[in-house]
PDB file of C-alpha atoms in Angstrom:
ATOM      1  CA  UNK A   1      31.519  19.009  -9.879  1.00  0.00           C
ATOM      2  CA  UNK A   2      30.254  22.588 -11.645  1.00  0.00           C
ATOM      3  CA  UNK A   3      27.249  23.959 -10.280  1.00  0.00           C
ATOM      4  CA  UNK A   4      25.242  22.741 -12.952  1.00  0.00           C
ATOM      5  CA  UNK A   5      26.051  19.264 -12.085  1.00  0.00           C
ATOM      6  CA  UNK A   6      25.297  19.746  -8.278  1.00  0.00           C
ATOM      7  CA  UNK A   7      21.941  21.660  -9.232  1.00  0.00           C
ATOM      8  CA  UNK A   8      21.002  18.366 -11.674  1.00  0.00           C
ATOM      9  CA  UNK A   9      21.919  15.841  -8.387  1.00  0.00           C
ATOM     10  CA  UNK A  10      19.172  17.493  -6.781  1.00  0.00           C
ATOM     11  CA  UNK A  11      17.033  17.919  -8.895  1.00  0.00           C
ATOM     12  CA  UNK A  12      17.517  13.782  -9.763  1.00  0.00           C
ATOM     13  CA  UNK A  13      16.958  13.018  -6.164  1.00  0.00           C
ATOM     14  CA  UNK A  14      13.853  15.375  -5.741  1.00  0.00           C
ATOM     15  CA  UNK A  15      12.573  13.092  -8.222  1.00  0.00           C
ATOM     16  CA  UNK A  16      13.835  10.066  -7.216  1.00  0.00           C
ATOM     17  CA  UNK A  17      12.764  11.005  -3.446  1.00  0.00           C
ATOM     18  CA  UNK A  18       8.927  12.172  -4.863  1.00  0.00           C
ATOM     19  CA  UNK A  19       8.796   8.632  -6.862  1.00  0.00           C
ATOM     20  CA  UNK A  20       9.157   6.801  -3.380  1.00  0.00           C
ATOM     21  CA  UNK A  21       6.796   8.753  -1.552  1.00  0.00           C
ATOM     22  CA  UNK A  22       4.319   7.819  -4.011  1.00  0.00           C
ATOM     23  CA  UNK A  23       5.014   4.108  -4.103  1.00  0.00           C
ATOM     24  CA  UNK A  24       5.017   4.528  -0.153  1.00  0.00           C
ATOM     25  CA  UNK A  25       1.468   6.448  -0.835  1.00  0.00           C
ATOM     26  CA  UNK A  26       0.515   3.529  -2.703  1.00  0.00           C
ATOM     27  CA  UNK A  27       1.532   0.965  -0.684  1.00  0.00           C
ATOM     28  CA  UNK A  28       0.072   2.669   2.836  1.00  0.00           C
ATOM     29  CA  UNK A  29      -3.675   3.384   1.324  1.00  0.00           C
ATOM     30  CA  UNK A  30      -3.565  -0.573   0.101  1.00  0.00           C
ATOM     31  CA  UNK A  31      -2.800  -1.671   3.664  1.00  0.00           C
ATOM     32  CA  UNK A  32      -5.584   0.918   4.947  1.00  0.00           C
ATOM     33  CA  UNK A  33      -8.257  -0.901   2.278  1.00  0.00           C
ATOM     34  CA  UNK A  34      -6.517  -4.183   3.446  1.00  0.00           C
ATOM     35  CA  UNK A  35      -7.565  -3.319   7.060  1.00  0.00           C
ATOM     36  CA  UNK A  36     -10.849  -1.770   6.529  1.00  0.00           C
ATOM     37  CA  UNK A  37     -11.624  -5.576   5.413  1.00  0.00           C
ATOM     38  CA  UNK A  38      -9.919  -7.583   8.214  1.00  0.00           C
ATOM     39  CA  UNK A  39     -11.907  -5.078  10.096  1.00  0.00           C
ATOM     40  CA  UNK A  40     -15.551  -5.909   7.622  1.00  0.00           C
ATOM     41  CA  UNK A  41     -14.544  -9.584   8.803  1.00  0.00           C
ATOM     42  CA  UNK A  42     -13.739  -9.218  12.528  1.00  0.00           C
ATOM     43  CA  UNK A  43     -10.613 -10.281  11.677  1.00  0.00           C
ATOM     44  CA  UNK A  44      -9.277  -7.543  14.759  1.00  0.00           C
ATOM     45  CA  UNK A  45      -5.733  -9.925  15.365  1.00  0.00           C
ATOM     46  CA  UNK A  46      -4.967  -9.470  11.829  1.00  0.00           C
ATOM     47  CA  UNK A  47      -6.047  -5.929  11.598  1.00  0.00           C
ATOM     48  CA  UNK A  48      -3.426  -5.117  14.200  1.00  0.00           C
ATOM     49  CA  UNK A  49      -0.823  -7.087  12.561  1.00  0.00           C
ATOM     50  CA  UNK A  50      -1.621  -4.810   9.259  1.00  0.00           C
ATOM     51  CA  UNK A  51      -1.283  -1.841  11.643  1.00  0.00           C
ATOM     52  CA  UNK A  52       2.195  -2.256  12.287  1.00  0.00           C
ATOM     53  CA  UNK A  53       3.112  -3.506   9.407  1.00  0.00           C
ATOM     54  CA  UNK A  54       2.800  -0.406   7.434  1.00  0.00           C
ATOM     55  CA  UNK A  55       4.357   2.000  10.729  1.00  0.00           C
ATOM     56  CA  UNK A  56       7.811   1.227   8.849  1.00  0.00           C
ATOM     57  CA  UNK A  57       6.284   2.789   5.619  1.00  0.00           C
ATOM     58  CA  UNK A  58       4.976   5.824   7.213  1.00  0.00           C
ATOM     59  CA  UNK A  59       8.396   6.698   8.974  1.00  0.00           C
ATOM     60  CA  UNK A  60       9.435   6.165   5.467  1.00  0.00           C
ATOM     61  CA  UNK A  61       7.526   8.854   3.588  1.00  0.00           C
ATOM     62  CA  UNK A  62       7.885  11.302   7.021  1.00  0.00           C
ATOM     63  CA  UNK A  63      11.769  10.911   6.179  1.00  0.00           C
ATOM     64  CA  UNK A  64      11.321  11.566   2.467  1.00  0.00           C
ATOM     65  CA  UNK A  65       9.286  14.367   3.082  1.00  0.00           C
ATOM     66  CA  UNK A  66      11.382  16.361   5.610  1.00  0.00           C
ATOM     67  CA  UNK A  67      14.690  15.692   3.156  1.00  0.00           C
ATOM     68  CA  UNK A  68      12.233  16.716   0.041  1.00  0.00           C
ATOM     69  CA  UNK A  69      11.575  20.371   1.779  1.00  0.00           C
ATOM     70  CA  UNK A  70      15.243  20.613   2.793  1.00  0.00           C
ATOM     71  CA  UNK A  71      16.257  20.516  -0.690  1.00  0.00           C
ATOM     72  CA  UNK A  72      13.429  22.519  -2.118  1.00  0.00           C
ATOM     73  CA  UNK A  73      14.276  25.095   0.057  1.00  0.00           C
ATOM     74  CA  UNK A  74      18.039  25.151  -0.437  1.00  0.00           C
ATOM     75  CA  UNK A  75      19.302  27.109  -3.717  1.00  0.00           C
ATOM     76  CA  UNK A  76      19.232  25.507  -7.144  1.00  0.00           C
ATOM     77  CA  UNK A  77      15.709  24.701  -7.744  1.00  0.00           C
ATOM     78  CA  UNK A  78      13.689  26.981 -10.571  1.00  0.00           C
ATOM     79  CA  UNK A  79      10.311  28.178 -10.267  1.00  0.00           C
ATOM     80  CA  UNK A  80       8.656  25.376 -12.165  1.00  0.00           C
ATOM     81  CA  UNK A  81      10.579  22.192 -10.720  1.00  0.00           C
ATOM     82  CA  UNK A  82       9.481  23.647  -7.351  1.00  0.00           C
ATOM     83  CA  UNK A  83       6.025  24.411  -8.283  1.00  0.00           C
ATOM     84  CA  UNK A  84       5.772  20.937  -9.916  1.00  0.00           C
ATOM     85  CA  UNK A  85       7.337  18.986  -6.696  1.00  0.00           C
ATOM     86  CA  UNK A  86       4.541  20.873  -4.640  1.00  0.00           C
ATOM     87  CA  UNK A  87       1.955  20.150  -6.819  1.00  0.00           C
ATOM     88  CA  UNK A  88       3.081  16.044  -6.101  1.00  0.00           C
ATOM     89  CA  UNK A  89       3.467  16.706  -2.563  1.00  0.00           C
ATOM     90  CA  UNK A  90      -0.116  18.218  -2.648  1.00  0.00           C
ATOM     91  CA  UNK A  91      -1.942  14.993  -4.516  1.00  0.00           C
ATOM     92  CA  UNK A  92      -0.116  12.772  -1.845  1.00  0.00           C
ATOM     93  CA  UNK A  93      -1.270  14.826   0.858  1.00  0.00           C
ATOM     94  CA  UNK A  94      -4.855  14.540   0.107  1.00  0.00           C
ATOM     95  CA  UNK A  95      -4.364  10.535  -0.515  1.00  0.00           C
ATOM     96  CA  UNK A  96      -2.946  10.517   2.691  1.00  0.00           C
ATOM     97  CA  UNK A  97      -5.440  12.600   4.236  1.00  0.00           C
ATOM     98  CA  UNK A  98      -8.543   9.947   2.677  1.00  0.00           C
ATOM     99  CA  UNK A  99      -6.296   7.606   4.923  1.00  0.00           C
ATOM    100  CA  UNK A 100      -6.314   9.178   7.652  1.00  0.00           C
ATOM    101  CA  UNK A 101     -10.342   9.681   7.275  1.00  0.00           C
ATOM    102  CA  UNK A 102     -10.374   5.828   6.820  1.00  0.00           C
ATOM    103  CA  UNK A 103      -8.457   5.678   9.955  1.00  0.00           C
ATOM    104  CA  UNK A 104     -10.639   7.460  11.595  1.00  0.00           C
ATOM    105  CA  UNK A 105     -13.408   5.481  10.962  1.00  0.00           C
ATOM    106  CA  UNK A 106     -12.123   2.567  11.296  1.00  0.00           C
ATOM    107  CA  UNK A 107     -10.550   3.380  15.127  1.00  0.00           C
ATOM    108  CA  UNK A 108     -14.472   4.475  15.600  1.00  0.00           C
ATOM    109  CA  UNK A 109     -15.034   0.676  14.790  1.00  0.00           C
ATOM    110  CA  UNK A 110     -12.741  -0.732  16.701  1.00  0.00           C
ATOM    111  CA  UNK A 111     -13.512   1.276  19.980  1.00  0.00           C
ATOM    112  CA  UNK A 112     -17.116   0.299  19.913  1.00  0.00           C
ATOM    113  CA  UNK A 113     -16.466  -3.129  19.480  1.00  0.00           C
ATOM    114  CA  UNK A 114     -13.921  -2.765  22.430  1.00  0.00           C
ATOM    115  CA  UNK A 115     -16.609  -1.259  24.669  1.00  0.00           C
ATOM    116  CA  UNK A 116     -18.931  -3.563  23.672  1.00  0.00           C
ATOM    117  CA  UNK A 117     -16.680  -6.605  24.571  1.00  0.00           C
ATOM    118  CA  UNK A 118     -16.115  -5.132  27.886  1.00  0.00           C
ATOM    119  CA  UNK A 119     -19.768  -4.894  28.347  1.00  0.00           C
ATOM    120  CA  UNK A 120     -20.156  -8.601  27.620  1.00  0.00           C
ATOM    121  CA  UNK A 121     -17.336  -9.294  29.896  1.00  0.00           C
ATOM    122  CA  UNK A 122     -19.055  -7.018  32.852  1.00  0.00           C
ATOM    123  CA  UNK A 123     -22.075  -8.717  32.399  1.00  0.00           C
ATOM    124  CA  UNK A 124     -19.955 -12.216  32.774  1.00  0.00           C
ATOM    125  CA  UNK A 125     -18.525 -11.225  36.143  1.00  0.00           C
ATOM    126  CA  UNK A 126     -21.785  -9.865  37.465  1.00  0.00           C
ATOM    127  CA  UNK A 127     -23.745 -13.124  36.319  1.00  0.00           C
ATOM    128  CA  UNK A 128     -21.066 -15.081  38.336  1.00  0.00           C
ATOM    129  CA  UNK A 129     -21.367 -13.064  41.388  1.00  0.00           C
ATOM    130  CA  UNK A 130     -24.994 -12.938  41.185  1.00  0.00           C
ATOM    131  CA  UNK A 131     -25.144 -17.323  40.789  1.00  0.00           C
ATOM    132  CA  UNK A 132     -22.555 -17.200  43.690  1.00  0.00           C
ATOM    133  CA  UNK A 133     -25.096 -15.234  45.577  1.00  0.00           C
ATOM    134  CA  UNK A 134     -28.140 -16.814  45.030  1.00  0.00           C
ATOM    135  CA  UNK A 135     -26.591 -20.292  45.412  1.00  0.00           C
ATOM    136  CA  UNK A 136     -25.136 -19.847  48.779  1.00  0.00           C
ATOM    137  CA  UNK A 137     -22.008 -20.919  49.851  1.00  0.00           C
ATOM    138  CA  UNK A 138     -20.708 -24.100  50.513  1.00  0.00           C
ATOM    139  CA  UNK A 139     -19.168 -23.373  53.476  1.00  0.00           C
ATOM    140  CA  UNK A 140     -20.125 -25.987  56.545  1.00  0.00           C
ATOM    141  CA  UNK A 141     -22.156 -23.578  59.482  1.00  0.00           C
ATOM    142  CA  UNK A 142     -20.460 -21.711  62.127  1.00  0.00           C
ATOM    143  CA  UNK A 143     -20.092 -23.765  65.057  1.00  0.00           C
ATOM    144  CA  UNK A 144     -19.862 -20.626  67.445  1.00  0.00           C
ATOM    145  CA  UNK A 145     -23.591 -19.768  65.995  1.00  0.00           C
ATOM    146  CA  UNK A 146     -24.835 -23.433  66.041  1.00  0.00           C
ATOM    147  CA  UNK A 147     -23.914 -23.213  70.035  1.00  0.00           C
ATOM    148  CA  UNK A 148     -26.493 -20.417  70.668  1.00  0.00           C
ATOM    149  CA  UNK A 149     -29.330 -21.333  68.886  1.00  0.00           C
ATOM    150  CA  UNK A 150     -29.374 -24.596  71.117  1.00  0.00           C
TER     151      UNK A 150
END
């Protein structure tokens, strides 16, 4: 293979490689709207679900990402092509980073719903100590004490 031919592979999978990380882009901001609905319909089991589901896509695009640098930085890449793969790896950084606001938000959500559920699940256990207390028990009396009031 001449150098030419070697410097084309790259520059082929660069492409191919930037291609993916958008559709992974795509794909990872849909599940993020999908979520931020589950989560608009207390839907929290399914928002979970969505959670992991899109953990494979995000090692995905890490991957991509780390082998897209390695071969940007390795010889046989011109001025443009690399100025044109950053430019890509810029747009996708700021859809990912509208994610990650949406994230953000969205584990805000989720945590005050959490507390709020653990309040109403406080507030169970002290109303069922507090009828156990002002019912009594249901115990039969102490003999030993029934002896020395007579």
């Amino acid at each position: 293979m001449t150098e030419h031919q070697a410097r084309g592979a790259q520059s082929d999978r660069v492409r191919s490689l930037l291609a993916e990380m958008r559709v992974l882009c795509s794909q990872i901001d849909e599940i993020s709207e999908q979520q931020q609905r589950l989560l608009d319909a207390d839907e929290l089991e399914a928002f979970v679900e969505s959670l992991n589901s899109r953990n494979p896509k995000i090692q995905t695009l890490a991957q991509a990402g780390q082998l897209v640098e390695k071969l940007l930085d390795s010889d046989g890449f011109d001025v443009k092509q690399i100025e044109s793969a950053r430019e890509q790896l810029d747009e996708m950084s700021s859809m990912i980073e509208g994610i990650l606001k949406r994230d953000a938000n969205q584990q805000a959500v989720v945590e005050h719903r959490r507390d709020e559920l653990s309040k109403q699940l406080t507030g169970v256990g002290a109303s069922r100590n507090a009828m156990r207390a002002y019912r009594g028990g249901n115990k039969a009396p102490n003999p030993t004490l029934q002896d020395r009031e007579g």
